[in-house]
Amino acid sequence: VAMLEAPLVDDPVGRRLPIYEFDTVAQRFTGRTWWYRLDEGGTHVGGVAALDEHRLVVIERDGSQGDPGDPARFPNPARYKKLHLVDLRETTPDGTVAKREVANLLEVADPDDLDRDG
C-alpha cells in the first residue's frame, strides 16, 4: 500500500487520507482505495507498515516535535504521536478503515533514561 502523509486539500469530508493498493509484481496501482481518518489531535501520518495482507501499523502525529516538558527548548512541543493498528477488511460507519490505538508514543516509559532527559 501507499498512503499520503496529510489529507487531500479538496477532500469534501476532511481529515481523511487515501490508502492506495499497489501491485508489486505488475508495478502499478490496482485502483483499490481505502480511507483513513485522522484523530482529532492528528494532522499527519509519519509512516505506515504492512503486517500482512490486511493489517497495517500507522504512526499518526501532529506537526510538532520535542518534549512538552521543556518549553524553553521546544516552544511548540509534540502533543500527539500514536500508533494505530488498521485492518483493511473493517470499516467504520463513515466508510473509513477501522483502527485501534496500540500505543501513545508520548507516554512510553523510559526507566533507563534512554532519551537522556533526566
Short mmCIF file of C-alpha atoms in Angstrom, two decimals:
data_model
loop_
_atom_site.label_atom_id
_atom_site.label_comp_id
_atom_site.label_asym_id
_atom_site.label_seq_id
_atom_site.Cartn_x
_atom_site.Cartn_y
_atom_site.Cartn_z
CA VAL A 1 0.00 0.00 0.00
CA ALA A 2 0.91 3.63 -0.40
CA MET A 3 -0.52 6.36 1.81
CA LEU A 4 -0.35 10.14 1.73
CA GLU A 5 1.19 11.98 4.68
CA ALA A 6 -1.58 14.57 5.01
CA PRO A 7 -5.24 14.87 3.97
CA LEU A 8 -6.16 15.97 0.48
CA VAL A 9 -6.83 19.70 0.30
CA ASP A 10 -10.02 19.20 -1.73
CA ASP A 11 -11.46 16.32 0.34
CA PRO A 12 -15.07 17.38 0.97
CA VAL A 13 -15.24 15.25 4.13
CA GLY A 14 -11.90 16.39 5.56
CA ARG A 15 -9.32 14.81 7.87
CA ARG A 16 -9.05 11.71 5.64
CA LEU A 17 -6.09 10.25 3.77
CA PRO A 18 -6.36 7.79 0.90
CA ILE A 19 -4.63 4.42 1.10
CA TYR A 20 -3.78 3.06 -2.35
CA GLU A 21 -3.16 -0.59 -3.19
CA PHE A 22 -0.04 -1.19 -5.29
CA ASP A 23 0.69 -4.43 -7.15
CA THR A 24 4.42 -5.02 -6.71
CA VAL A 25 4.52 -7.72 -9.42
CA ALA A 26 2.73 -5.67 -12.10
CA GLN A 27 4.40 -2.46 -10.84
CA ARG A 28 1.16 -0.48 -10.93
CA PHE A 29 -1.65 0.74 -8.70
CA THR A 30 -4.65 -1.60 -8.70
CA GLY A 31 -7.36 1.05 -8.38
CA ARG A 32 -8.43 -0.15 -4.90
CA THR A 33 -8.54 2.67 -2.37
CA TRP A 34 -9.42 2.91 1.30
CA TRP A 35 -9.81 5.98 3.50
CA TYR A 36 -8.03 6.61 6.82
CA ARG A 37 -9.48 9.22 9.21
CA LEU A 38 -7.11 11.22 11.41
CA ASP A 39 -7.94 11.53 15.09
CA GLU A 40 -8.73 14.99 16.45
CA GLY A 41 -5.14 15.54 17.61
CA GLY A 42 -3.51 14.12 14.50
CA THR A 43 -2.57 16.19 11.45
CA HIS A 44 -0.24 13.84 9.55
CA VAL A 45 0.84 10.23 9.09
CA GLY A 46 4.50 9.75 9.87
CA GLY A 47 4.71 6.23 8.48
CA VAL A 48 2.83 3.08 7.59
CA ALA A 49 3.98 -0.55 7.62
CA ALA A 50 2.15 -3.67 6.50
CA LEU A 51 1.91 -6.53 8.99
CA ASP A 52 0.21 -8.83 6.47
CA GLU A 53 -2.19 -8.57 3.51
CA HIS A 54 -4.87 -6.81 5.55
CA ARG A 55 -3.32 -5.15 8.60
CA LEU A 56 -1.20 -2.02 8.81
CA VAL A 57 0.53 -0.13 11.59
CA VAL A 58 0.17 3.64 11.16
CA ILE A 59 2.11 6.34 13.02
CA GLU A 60 -0.26 9.28 13.40
CA ARG A 61 1.16 12.57 14.66
CA ASP A 62 0.74 16.29 14.93
CA GLY A 63 3.03 18.75 13.15
CA SER A 64 5.20 19.46 16.18
CA GLN A 65 8.18 17.84 17.83
CA GLY A 66 10.02 17.96 21.09
CA ASP A 67 9.36 17.44 24.77
CA PRO A 68 6.21 19.15 26.15
CA GLY A 69 8.07 19.39 29.48
CA ASP A 70 10.84 21.58 28.05
CA PRO A 71 9.18 24.79 26.73
CA ALA A 72 12.50 26.67 26.63
CA ARG A 73 13.89 24.27 24.01
CA PHE A 74 10.56 23.34 22.37
CA PRO A 75 8.10 26.29 22.32
CA ASN A 76 5.72 24.27 20.10
CA PRO A 77 6.12 20.74 21.55
CA ALA A 78 4.60 17.50 20.32
CA ARG A 79 1.14 16.83 21.72
CA TYR A 80 0.03 13.86 19.61
CA LYS A 81 2.05 10.82 18.47
CA LYS A 82 0.24 7.46 18.37
CA LEU A 83 0.49 4.04 16.77
CA HIS A 84 -2.73 2.62 15.32
CA LEU A 85 -3.48 -0.87 14.04
CA VAL A 86 -5.60 -0.71 10.87
CA ASP A 87 -7.49 -3.61 9.29
CA LEU A 88 -8.40 -3.00 5.64
CA ARG A 89 -11.21 -5.58 5.93
CA GLU A 90 -13.04 -3.49 8.52
CA THR A 91 -14.67 -0.11 8.01
CA THR A 92 -16.47 2.29 10.31
CA PRO A 93 -19.97 3.70 9.64
CA ASP A 94 -18.42 6.72 7.86
CA GLY A 95 -16.59 4.41 5.40
CA THR A 96 -13.06 4.85 6.75
CA VAL A 97 -10.91 1.90 7.77
CA ALA A 98 -11.28 0.69 11.33
CA LYS A 99 -8.32 1.46 13.55
CA ARG A 100 -7.31 0.69 17.11
CA GLU A 101 -4.82 2.65 19.17
CA VAL A 102 -1.83 0.47 20.04
CA ALA A 103 0.44 2.98 21.81
CA ASN A 104 0.63 6.62 22.77
CA LEU A 105 4.25 7.36 21.90
CA LEU A 106 4.35 10.38 24.20
CA GLU A 107 3.67 8.12 27.18
CA VAL A 108 6.23 5.38 26.57
CA ALA A 109 8.08 4.59 29.79
CA ASP A 110 11.82 5.31 29.81
CA PRO A 111 13.08 3.86 33.11
CA ASP A 112 16.68 3.70 31.84
CA ASP A 113 16.59 7.34 30.64
CA LEU A 114 17.49 6.39 27.07
CA ASP A 115 16.47 9.83 25.86
CA ARG A 116 18.80 11.35 28.48
CA ASP A 117 16.33 13.96 29.63
CA GLY A 118 16.92 13.17 33.30
#
